[in-house]
Amino acid sequence: MERHLAMVLRMTLRVTGNVEDAEEAAQEAFLQAYKKLSRFREDAAFGTWVYRIAMNCSLNLLKRRARNVTWNAESLDEAPGSQHAVSPQMTPEAALLDAEAQLERERAMSFLTPKERTAFVLRHLEEQPVDVIADALGISANSARQVVFRAITKLRRTLAPSGAGVDATVAPTHFLKESR
Amino acid sequence: MKRFDDEDLVAHYLHELAPQKASELESAMQTDPALAARYEAYTTMLRAYKANAATLVVDEAVMARNWKAMRPALAGARVGPSMLSRWRYPALAGAGLALAATAIFMSTRPHEGGRPTPAAAVQESGGPGLSATTTENALAGGVSMGAPSDDLAMAERRYAQERGRASRHFTHPLTAAPRDLPGDLPQALRLRTGLPLNTAYAAAPHFIPLASMSLPEPPTQSGYPDMFGPAGTAQTTASRRRSKSGHVRTGIHHEYPADLTFAMGGTLIGTREASGPGTEVRTLGATHAVTALAAFHQQLRPAVGYRIAVSYSRPDFQYALRDATTNSGQRDINGRMYELAATYVVQGPHHGALSTSVEAGGGMMALLPTLSSAETSYNLRGVAVVGVAAEVALTKHLGIHLGYRAQVFKGPDFQYSGTDKSIVGTTFFSNEPMAGIIYRFHPK
């Protein structure tokens, strides 16, 4: 269960973009999975099953947040000094630039719709196949593909003027810990 | 040179581009530095996102905190019941149908304690002139009521004929067939009912199966005592009435009080819209689907009847969301609809072999997703039903049933968390035109 929770938390954080929502979505996913345990079929891996539930929970949470304009959960990425680990190999200046670039990238993500963000994260970061994303979003595979393309194009347009995101040197996010 | 847009560049990076187009793009990038720069910008950005994401590892403290938060909720959560087979609801519906039909059938059977008093029975059967003493004496053949003895003998023979015909044909549960009566009829009735001999015996014609047998015409010419006249006239006029065109109207339901119907038809559910936050508009509709229906119907009187029906259909429910800027597509949930409904039936106009009826009532509807999923589950909905039906008798048992039913129910959400409640709370109308066969019991 622990490795499933870790996997789910990673995904929910990437989709939601902040720790509070990530944990809420993950917990809701496990609770739903527990309640529907009798429907779990042995022919599917439990991890895949709970992961798919978590995808839906994350997307639904994003939609709720998008509607609730009063919600003001602070993204971890908006406080780079406290939330980002500084790689010991980086100079302080490089670390600062990297944190700023990462902040820009996360800000660009905030311009995506919940569906675009979810599709982008699941396809590019989680490397999920298009049909899984389509199922999570409740759309056809072709539509899911278009949503991913649209999200990436939108990110590029948002980041292009400042040039953020060009530097691929990044430091790990520390909602979690460094993997090295 | 062929132009490549940004989507082509992204698709190539994600290995979603067709092989031929991918090779064309690669060739184009070798000769077009601007295109190559655009592609490089995308790849750099995407690598940056991925490189950052790749370093995420869940901290032990985070794990512990989440387990701690989840533990009380998991301890208090009730694991849902195991999903029974797909025959669960049809079996329950069938059992309910059989139970309800049996209960109603049994409750309408005559029994000694509940048998109406002869006087009331006579009044109820529309026989103001039926005299208990007259009937007993006429049947016993002992006392003449002023009629000639030949006429009395004729009446006895006629009664015996009717008794024999009724014994051969009649099985109506609301009456006691004469064949069940013992040889010493007056004495037996007196003992069984506890009523005085004359009165008890007078009840006998009331229990004769008037609705399912041909009765003698009122004795307008013979002059013998009117044994069957009052009750027989009432029933005869109810079940055999001449129309203006001279055809004999036949009260089919009255003569065949119970039937089974098996019909097929369509389920046509309208689309409903609901406004969400801002400019959002949510719609819920369903595809047309084939419907199977089985029903048991019993008509106790022309204005008193009931029908218990079960139906099955498999429409796709389609949930869609759109707003001013996007059309986010739709989610289809392939559902199964089971319905168990009881309706009150009133017999309508009838002519020859054609009979009509209207019905109204309610019941329960179970809506299940066809494919079991972790995100979806069944819904139970109350349903109101109205309908009209026309039946054409082909043989003494079989007929054609044509009907239309309308159902009103609240839209399902299949317990899917992504379904917006503003749309599933709206009322839906389902139209069900039906055609099938009807099997009637108690042939004439």
XYZ file of C-alpha atoms in Angstrom:
624
model
C 0.000 0.000 0.000
C 2.841 2.351 0.747
C 4.273 2.243 -2.724
C 0.818 2.778 -4.130
C 0.333 5.791 -1.889
C 3.670 7.208 -2.977
C 2.827 6.722 -6.631
C -0.598 8.266 -6.175
C 0.754 11.217 -4.211
C 3.310 11.937 -6.889
C 0.670 12.014 -9.549
C -1.847 14.054 -7.552
C 0.825 16.623 -6.751
C 1.758 16.965 -10.387
C -1.857 17.353 -11.395
C -3.049 19.645 -8.638
C 0.159 21.597 -8.174
C 0.003 21.965 -4.421
C 0.463 19.693 -1.461
C -2.876 20.245 0.216
C -4.876 19.360 -2.859
C -2.544 16.496 -3.680
C -3.014 14.934 -0.280
C -6.732 15.543 -0.329
C -7.092 13.903 -3.747
C -4.912 10.971 -2.757
C -6.807 10.366 0.451
C -10.115 10.590 -1.330
C -8.882 8.108 -3.913
C -7.849 5.586 -1.279
C -11.101 6.048 0.575
C -13.097 5.453 -2.610
C -10.975 2.450 -3.427
C -11.571 1.033 0.033
C -15.313 1.528 -0.204
C -15.416 -0.111 -3.612
C -12.946 -2.830 -2.771
C -15.513 -5.525 -3.477
C -15.654 -4.350 -7.084
C -11.945 -4.601 -7.571
C -11.220 -7.333 -10.059
C -8.167 -9.448 -9.694
C -7.313 -9.185 -13.358
C -6.247 -5.572 -12.877
C -3.390 -4.448 -10.672
C -4.540 -2.751 -7.516
C -2.073 0.052 -8.075
C -3.443 0.767 -11.526
C -6.954 0.694 -10.160
C -6.354 3.131 -7.340
C -4.206 5.266 -9.643
C -7.107 5.694 -12.028
C -9.410 6.612 -9.189
C -6.855 9.167 -8.076
C -6.712 10.651 -11.577
C -10.418 11.325 -11.424
C -10.207 12.684 -7.900
C -7.439 15.069 -8.917
C -9.287 16.301 -11.960
C -12.482 16.790 -9.989
C -10.597 18.672 -7.331
C -9.051 20.924 -9.955
C -12.473 21.635 -11.401
C -13.852 22.464 -7.991
C -10.948 24.782 -7.306
C -11.350 26.447 -10.690
C -14.982 27.201 -9.883
C -14.287 28.343 -6.354
C -12.434 31.577 -6.919
C -12.098 32.155 -3.178
C -9.876 29.115 -2.864
C -6.344 30.271 -2.349
C -4.267 27.257 -1.600
C -0.639 28.182 -1.843
C 1.362 26.221 -4.288
C 4.592 24.834 -3.029
C 6.281 26.182 -6.080
C 5.333 29.720 -5.182
C 7.607 29.651 -2.185
C 10.836 28.453 -3.662
C 12.929 29.451 -0.732
C 11.126 27.228 1.674
C 9.817 24.478 -0.525
C 12.540 23.779 -3.020
C 15.559 21.845 -2.113
C 18.746 23.364 -3.268
C 20.982 21.001 -5.048
C 24.382 20.879 -3.420
C 25.978 20.931 -6.853
C 24.438 24.310 -7.772
C 25.811 27.677 -6.939
C 23.471 30.009 -5.049
C 22.987 32.112 -8.185
C 22.182 29.093 -10.324
C 19.815 27.815 -7.702
C 18.018 31.132 -7.621
C 17.701 31.238 -11.396
C 16.481 27.681 -11.423
C 13.897 28.414 -8.783
C 12.664 31.364 -10.773
C 12.452 29.316 -13.931
C 10.543 26.665 -12.090
C 8.219 29.267 -10.678
C 7.569 30.557 -14.193
C 6.807 27.083 -15.416
C 4.387 26.506 -12.616
C 2.792 29.865 -13.277
C 2.369 28.889 -16.907
C 0.643 25.728 -15.736
C -1.861 27.839 -13.852
C -3.132 29.227 -17.152
C -4.193 25.780 -18.257
C -7.711 24.587 -17.696
C -8.128 21.661 -15.280
C -8.580 19.345 -18.192
C -5.533 20.626 -20.053
C -3.396 20.463 -16.944
C -4.501 16.947 -16.152
C -3.979 15.804 -19.712
C -0.543 17.361 -19.911
C 0.605 15.929 -16.601
C -0.718 12.468 -17.299
C 0.690 12.322 -20.808
C 4.013 14.040 -20.480
C 4.995 13.646 -16.848
C 3.233 10.431 -15.916
C 3.667 8.957 -19.397
C 0.195 7.477 -19.411
C -1.195 6.228 -22.716
C -3.717 8.408 -24.467
C -6.618 6.006 -23.967
C -6.116 6.067 -20.193
C -6.140 9.859 -20.253
C -9.212 9.840 -22.460
C -10.976 7.579 -19.991
C -10.025 9.797 -17.073
C -11.233 12.906 -18.854
C -14.345 11.280 -20.216
C -13.549 12.133 -23.812
C -12.422 10.295 -26.900
C -8.785 9.392 -27.454
C -8.497 11.850 -30.307
C -9.940 14.633 -28.176
C -7.522 13.753 -25.377
C -4.650 13.982 -27.827
C -5.833 17.406 -28.936
C -6.132 18.559 -25.324
C -2.515 17.556 -24.705
C -1.313 19.388 -27.813
C -3.321 22.448 -26.870
C -1.894 22.440 -23.346
C 1.690 22.256 -24.549
C 1.172 24.947 -27.137
C -0.388 27.171 -24.507
C 2.524 26.557 -22.124
C 4.991 27.461 -24.841
C 3.170 30.669 -25.673
C 3.056 31.638 -21.995
C 6.711 30.928 -21.385
C 8.113 32.222 -24.639
C 8.317 35.981 -23.896
C 10.333 35.547 -20.740
C 12.324 32.659 -22.013
C 11.553 30.691 -18.909
C 11.705 26.997 -19.287
C 14.524 27.178 -21.770
C 16.973 26.207 -19.113
C 16.525 22.529 -18.540
C 18.678 22.497 -15.447
C 16.277 21.995 -12.587
C 16.316 21.230 -8.944
C 13.987 18.714 -7.352
C 10.713 19.740 -5.847
C 10.663 19.106 -2.171
C 7.116 18.375 -1.233
C 8.847 15.231 -1.470
C 12.443 14.540 -1.126
C 15.335 14.475 -3.468
C 15.695 11.186 -5.257
C 19.376 11.193 -5.683
C 7.771 23.315 -48.787
C 5.213 21.794 -46.512
C 4.397 23.892 -43.480
C 4.355 22.380 -40.015
C 2.427 23.941 -37.198
C 3.103 23.778 -33.476
C 0.867 20.777 -32.985
C 2.980 18.841 -35.459
C 6.085 19.720 -33.496
C 4.520 18.630 -30.214
C 3.129 15.484 -31.755
C 6.549 14.608 -33.066
C 8.093 15.081 -29.640
C 5.426 12.864 -28.075
C 5.819 10.266 -30.837
C 2.241 10.835 -31.867
C 3.029 11.910 -35.421
C 2.522 9.518 -38.305
C 5.827 7.991 -39.475
C 5.695 9.539 -42.915
C 4.919 12.983 -41.573
C 7.561 12.582 -38.901
C 10.227 11.905 -41.502
C 9.055 14.883 -43.538
C 9.320 17.088 -40.453
C 12.809 15.865 -39.695
C 13.883 16.583 -43.250
C 12.307 20.023 -43.092
C 14.105 20.867 -39.858
C 17.441 20.105 -41.482
C 16.818 22.742 -44.112
C 14.775 25.229 -42.075
C 16.617 26.637 -39.037
C 13.557 28.542 -37.862
C 11.526 25.378 -37.749
C 14.333 23.604 -35.954
C 14.508 26.432 -33.417
C 10.778 26.213 -32.762
C 11.099 22.508 -32.268
C 14.042 22.956 -29.967
C 12.130 25.461 -27.877
C 9.361 22.945 -27.349
C 11.679 20.102 -26.528
C 13.647 22.226 -24.083
C 10.528 23.321 -22.303
C 9.137 19.824 -22.091
C 12.429 18.416 -20.884
C 12.520 21.029 -18.179
C 9.087 20.042 -16.965
C 9.970 16.405 -17.046
C 13.315 16.799 -15.382
C 11.697 18.580 -12.499
C 8.954 16.027 -12.183
C 11.347 13.123 -12.304
C 12.914 14.114 -9.033
C 9.744 13.788 -7.006
C 9.912 11.155 -4.327
C 7.422 10.940 -1.553
C 8.888 11.731 1.785
C 8.373 9.275 4.625
C 6.906 12.036 6.733
C 4.365 12.792 4.034
C 3.438 9.123 3.851
C 3.037 8.887 7.584
C 0.967 12.030 7.718
C -1.381 10.762 5.032
C -1.785 7.341 6.577
C -2.551 8.973 9.865
C -5.147 11.180 8.239
C -6.718 8.327 6.334
C -6.844 5.765 9.106
C -9.945 7.105 10.928
C -11.785 7.549 7.661
C -10.938 4.057 6.508
C -11.910 2.582 9.861
C -15.292 4.298 9.689
C -15.875 3.536 6.043
C -18.130 0.693 5.183
C -16.984 -1.535 2.395
C -19.726 -1.643 -0.210
C -21.661 -4.831 -0.800
C -20.280 -7.160 -3.350
C -21.647 -6.706 -6.786
C -24.117 -9.470 -7.397
C -24.681 -10.899 -10.764
C -26.406 -8.960 -13.458
C -29.486 -11.110 -12.867
C -29.981 -9.612 -9.440
C -32.473 -6.974 -10.444
C -34.383 -9.043 -13.003
C -34.716 -11.776 -10.381
C -35.893 -9.323 -7.750
C -38.326 -7.760 -10.188
C -39.678 -11.141 -11.177
C -40.042 -12.230 -7.574
C -41.790 -8.989 -6.716
C -44.087 -9.383 -9.677
C -44.978 -12.929 -8.734
C -45.472 -12.025 -5.085
C -47.654 -9.036 -5.820
C -49.744 -10.928 -8.334
C -50.199 -13.845 -5.960
C -51.128 -11.563 -3.083
C -53.716 -9.684 -5.088
C -55.010 -12.865 -6.645
C -55.402 -14.566 -3.284
C -56.919 -11.533 -1.630
C -59.720 -11.510 -4.172
C -60.651 -15.169 -3.693
C -63.922 -15.723 -1.840
C -63.695 -17.297 1.532
C -66.336 -18.189 4.025
C -65.623 -15.455 6.481
C -65.562 -12.751 3.878
C -68.444 -13.855 1.714
C -70.986 -11.092 1.335
C -74.394 -11.432 2.787
C -76.942 -12.632 0.334
C -78.906 -9.434 0.462
C -75.867 -7.370 -0.222
C -74.792 -9.780 -2.867
C -78.102 -9.538 -4.579
C -78.023 -5.753 -4.451
C -74.443 -5.697 -5.607
C -75.214 -7.862 -8.576
C -77.912 -5.490 -9.612
C -80.814 -7.737 -8.843
C -83.487 -5.761 -7.139
C -86.121 -8.325 -7.920
C -84.239 -11.440 -6.874
C -85.960 -13.095 -4.021
C -84.148 -15.570 -1.869
C -87.245 -17.519 -1.179
C -88.220 -17.419 -4.783
C -84.875 -18.703 -5.879
C -84.699 -21.458 -3.368
C -88.162 -22.579 -4.086
C -87.650 -22.377 -7.760
C -84.466 -24.383 -7.572
C -85.957 -26.846 -5.216
C -88.943 -27.103 -7.418
C -91.213 -27.391 -4.468
C -93.214 -24.236 -4.515
C -94.665 -22.563 -7.474
C -94.443 -18.794 -7.538
C -97.495 -18.452 -9.573
C -95.898 -19.694 -12.757
C -97.252 -22.712 -14.547
C -95.629 -25.993 -13.551
C -94.332 -26.487 -17.092
C -92.548 -23.205 -16.905
C -91.039 -24.171 -13.598
C -89.782 -27.412 -15.039
C -88.349 -25.460 -17.920
C -86.611 -23.154 -15.493
C -85.135 -26.115 -13.680
C -83.830 -27.593 -16.875
C -82.423 -24.247 -17.909
C -80.670 -23.847 -14.611
C -79.269 -27.303 -14.917
C -77.937 -26.442 -18.350
C -76.336 -23.272 -17.144
C -74.906 -25.089 -14.200
C -73.364 -27.634 -16.472
C -71.929 -25.019 -18.790
C -70.503 -23.111 -15.910
C -68.934 -26.247 -14.502
C -67.211 -26.897 -17.770
C -65.846 -23.414 -18.334
C -65.758 -21.367 -15.288
C -62.702 -20.911 -13.147
C -63.051 -17.307 -12.083
C -61.567 -16.848 -8.624
C -64.148 -14.331 -7.554
C -66.926 -16.872 -7.623
C -67.629 -20.350 -6.471
C -68.375 -22.570 -9.404
C -71.515 -24.660 -9.099
C -69.486 -27.796 -9.583
C -67.963 -27.146 -6.206
C -71.278 -27.200 -4.498
C -72.329 -30.442 -2.893
C -75.369 -32.355 -3.925
C -77.442 -31.177 -1.048
C -77.007 -27.579 -2.025
C -79.304 -25.774 0.396
C -78.128 -27.714 3.379
C -74.492 -27.367 2.461
C -74.751 -23.644 2.024
C -76.601 -23.274 5.266
C -73.952 -25.203 7.115
C -71.096 -23.396 5.454
C -72.403 -19.878 5.800
C -74.388 -20.185 8.962
C -77.241 -18.411 7.322
C -80.842 -19.506 7.228
C -81.554 -22.021 4.580
C -83.499 -19.765 2.265
C -81.082 -16.885 2.460
C -77.977 -18.996 2.040
C -79.340 -20.702 -0.978
C -80.240 -17.408 -2.518
C -76.591 -16.552 -2.684
C -75.916 -19.313 -5.127
C -76.789 -17.378 -8.297
C -74.523 -14.577 -7.185
C -71.556 -16.892 -7.284
C -72.429 -18.316 -10.601
C -69.792 -17.156 -13.035
C -71.839 -14.622 -14.808
C -68.924 -12.855 -16.359
C -67.673 -15.853 -18.243
C -70.786 -17.579 -19.404
C -73.676 -16.829 -21.630
C -76.745 -16.177 -19.661
C -80.341 -16.463 -20.614
C -82.052 -13.403 -21.852
C -84.442 -11.768 -19.438
C -87.708 -13.745 -19.420
C -89.815 -11.229 -21.141
C -92.069 -13.786 -22.693
C -91.893 -16.993 -20.761
C -93.374 -15.750 -17.559
C -91.450 -18.159 -15.383
C -89.710 -16.862 -12.270
C -86.825 -14.567 -13.027
C -84.024 -16.618 -11.548
C -81.131 -15.072 -13.445
C -82.753 -11.989 -14.764
C -81.494 -9.275 -12.478
C -77.894 -10.321 -12.100
C -77.709 -11.789 -15.546
C -79.080 -8.704 -17.143
C -76.593 -6.504 -15.418
C -73.679 -8.605 -16.492
C -74.977 -9.165 -19.921
C -75.423 -5.508 -20.570
C -71.954 -4.901 -19.223
C -70.281 -7.483 -21.345
C -72.484 -7.676 -24.396
C -73.838 -4.433 -25.629
C -74.837 -3.646 -29.136
C -73.185 -0.699 -30.769
C -74.948 1.727 -33.031
C -73.635 -0.133 -36.028
C -75.115 -3.336 -34.761
C -71.867 -5.020 -33.745
C -71.796 -6.797 -30.471
C -69.500 -4.996 -28.085
C -67.500 -7.414 -26.065
C -65.987 -6.498 -22.734
C -62.782 -8.363 -23.279
C -61.196 -7.553 -19.992
C -64.417 -8.276 -18.235
C -64.692 -11.650 -19.797
C -60.980 -12.376 -19.643
C -60.012 -10.797 -16.388
C -56.330 -11.681 -16.400
C -53.624 -11.670 -19.005
C -49.890 -11.671 -19.576
C -48.230 -9.284 -21.995
C -44.825 -9.565 -23.602
C -43.839 -6.582 -25.673
C -40.864 -4.957 -27.326
C -40.456 -1.318 -28.112
C -38.193 1.655 -27.793
C -37.031 3.912 -25.018
C -36.779 7.507 -26.178
C -35.373 9.813 -23.524
C -35.255 13.531 -24.079
C -32.183 15.694 -23.450
C -32.185 18.138 -20.576
C -29.982 21.138 -19.933
C -28.953 22.821 -16.732
C -26.941 25.978 -16.230
C -23.818 25.629 -14.192
C -21.540 28.273 -12.732
C -20.769 31.153 -15.062
C -21.445 30.368 -18.674
C -21.376 26.605 -18.219
C -24.223 24.598 -19.635
C -24.519 20.935 -18.772
C -26.616 18.562 -20.750
C -27.717 15.009 -20.124
C -29.352 12.883 -22.731
C -29.577 9.263 -23.700
C -29.425 7.261 -26.869
C -32.515 5.511 -28.113
C -32.671 1.910 -26.999
C -34.725 -1.213 -27.436
C -36.949 -2.089 -24.514
C -38.448 -5.398 -23.451
C -41.500 -5.458 -21.238
C -43.438 -8.178 -19.438
C -46.624 -7.420 -17.583
C -49.378 -9.135 -15.666
C -52.788 -7.496 -15.805
C -56.020 -8.246 -14.025
C -59.241 -6.367 -14.570
C -61.581 -6.827 -11.645
C -64.189 -4.447 -12.961
C -64.213 -2.183 -15.991
C -62.974 0.665 -13.846
C -60.861 -1.359 -11.457
C -57.782 -3.168 -12.606
C -54.072 -3.290 -12.085
C -50.992 -4.085 -14.081
C -47.585 -5.043 -12.774
C -44.857 -4.593 -15.310
C -41.139 -5.158 -15.510
C -39.078 -3.673 -18.290
C -35.461 -3.692 -19.380
C -33.545 -1.313 -21.597
C -29.923 -0.339 -22.329
C -29.557 3.315 -23.288
C -26.263 5.231 -23.229
C -26.452 8.233 -20.939
C -24.464 11.148 -22.315
C -23.156 13.867 -20.063
C -21.718 16.957 -21.694
C -20.367 20.285 -20.539
C -19.813 23.372 -22.592
C -19.158 27.007 -21.869
C -18.431 30.116 -23.826
C -14.918 29.095 -24.788
C -14.720 25.350 -24.829
C -16.737 22.349 -25.650
C -15.208 19.801 -23.394
C -16.725 16.802 -25.072
C -18.894 14.338 -23.310
C -18.824 11.277 -21.125
C -20.959 8.339 -22.126
C -22.073 5.815 -19.565
C -23.648 2.747 -21.028
C -26.462 1.942 -18.652
C -29.002 -0.745 -18.014
C -32.470 0.296 -16.918
C -34.659 -2.087 -14.952
C -38.125 -0.991 -14.012
C -40.750 -2.525 -11.775
C -44.026 -0.622 -11.783
C -47.588 -1.139 -10.629
C -50.346 0.803 -12.322
C -54.061 1.257 -11.889
C -55.898 0.267 -15.049
C -59.225 1.549 -16.290
C -60.843 -0.186 -19.187
C -61.585 2.130 -22.065
C -63.915 1.885 -25.030
C -64.056 -1.494 -26.715
C -65.480 -2.684 -29.950
C -65.596 -6.241 -31.133
C -62.196 -7.792 -30.644
C -60.578 -4.441 -29.901
C -60.280 -3.258 -26.342
C -58.484 -0.272 -24.871
C -57.273 0.769 -21.479
C -55.433 3.541 -19.716
C -53.136 3.188 -16.759
C -51.253 5.304 -14.248
C -49.035 4.380 -11.359
C -45.493 4.250 -10.172
C -42.605 2.053 -9.307
C -38.871 1.812 -8.977
C -36.188 2.026 -11.573
C -32.656 0.686 -11.175
C -30.012 2.177 -13.431
C -26.727 0.325 -13.587
C -23.565 0.956 -15.568
C -23.034 -1.860 -18.010
C -19.350 -2.133 -17.277
C -18.398 -2.348 -13.652
C -16.030 0.413 -12.732
C -14.510 1.833 -9.632
C -15.925 5.253 -10.403
C -19.510 4.320 -11.158
C -22.268 2.487 -9.387
C -26.018 1.976 -9.619
C -28.850 4.436 -8.960
C -32.322 3.683 -7.700
C -34.978 6.107 -8.859
C -38.664 6.390 -8.230
C -40.610 6.498 -11.466
C -44.110 7.650 -12.351
C -45.772 5.800 -15.200
C -48.758 6.616 -17.395
C -49.841 4.715 -20.437
C -52.493 3.745 -22.918
C -52.957 0.392 -24.588
C -55.031 -1.171 -27.308
C -55.447 -4.906 -27.671
C -56.864 -6.907 -30.520
C -57.996 -10.450 -29.792
C -56.832 -12.894 -32.447
C -57.831 -16.166 -30.821
C -59.465 -17.059 -27.588
C -56.072 -16.904 -25.883
C -53.834 -14.675 -27.940
C -54.006 -11.094 -29.033
C -51.890 -8.188 -30.200
C -50.884 -5.551 -27.698
C -50.052 -2.015 -28.782
C -49.188 0.440 -26.099
C -47.478 3.637 -25.168
C -45.959 4.335 -21.781
C -44.396 7.508 -20.472
C -42.027 7.450 -17.529
C -40.972 10.390 -15.406
C -37.864 10.054 -13.279
C -34.842 11.946 -12.030
C -31.693 11.659 -14.099
C -29.029 9.220 -12.966
C -25.482 10.102 -11.981
C -24.311 6.490 -11.566
C -22.655 7.747 -8.385
C -19.890 9.113 -10.556
C -18.134 11.880 -8.698
C -17.520 13.865 -11.869
C -21.198 14.150 -12.685
C -22.617 17.549 -11.987
C -25.548 17.413 -9.624
C -27.325 20.324 -11.276
C -28.132 18.215 -14.301
C -28.853 14.867 -12.700
C -31.384 16.490 -10.388
C -33.637 17.447 -13.271
C -36.680 15.448 -14.277
C -36.497 13.244 -17.333
C -39.202 11.913 -19.595
C -38.964 8.588 -21.274
C -41.320 7.579 -24.054
C -41.913 3.894 -24.646
C -43.979 2.832 -27.631
C -44.582 -0.912 -27.386
C -45.916 -3.747 -29.488
C -46.256 -7.346 -28.455
C -48.482 -10.258 -27.767
C -50.997 -10.807 -25.034
C -52.048 -14.108 -23.567
C -55.431 -14.161 -21.912
C -56.532 -16.609 -19.318
C -60.054 -17.976 -18.984
C -61.042 -18.337 -22.598
C -64.647 -17.950 -23.438
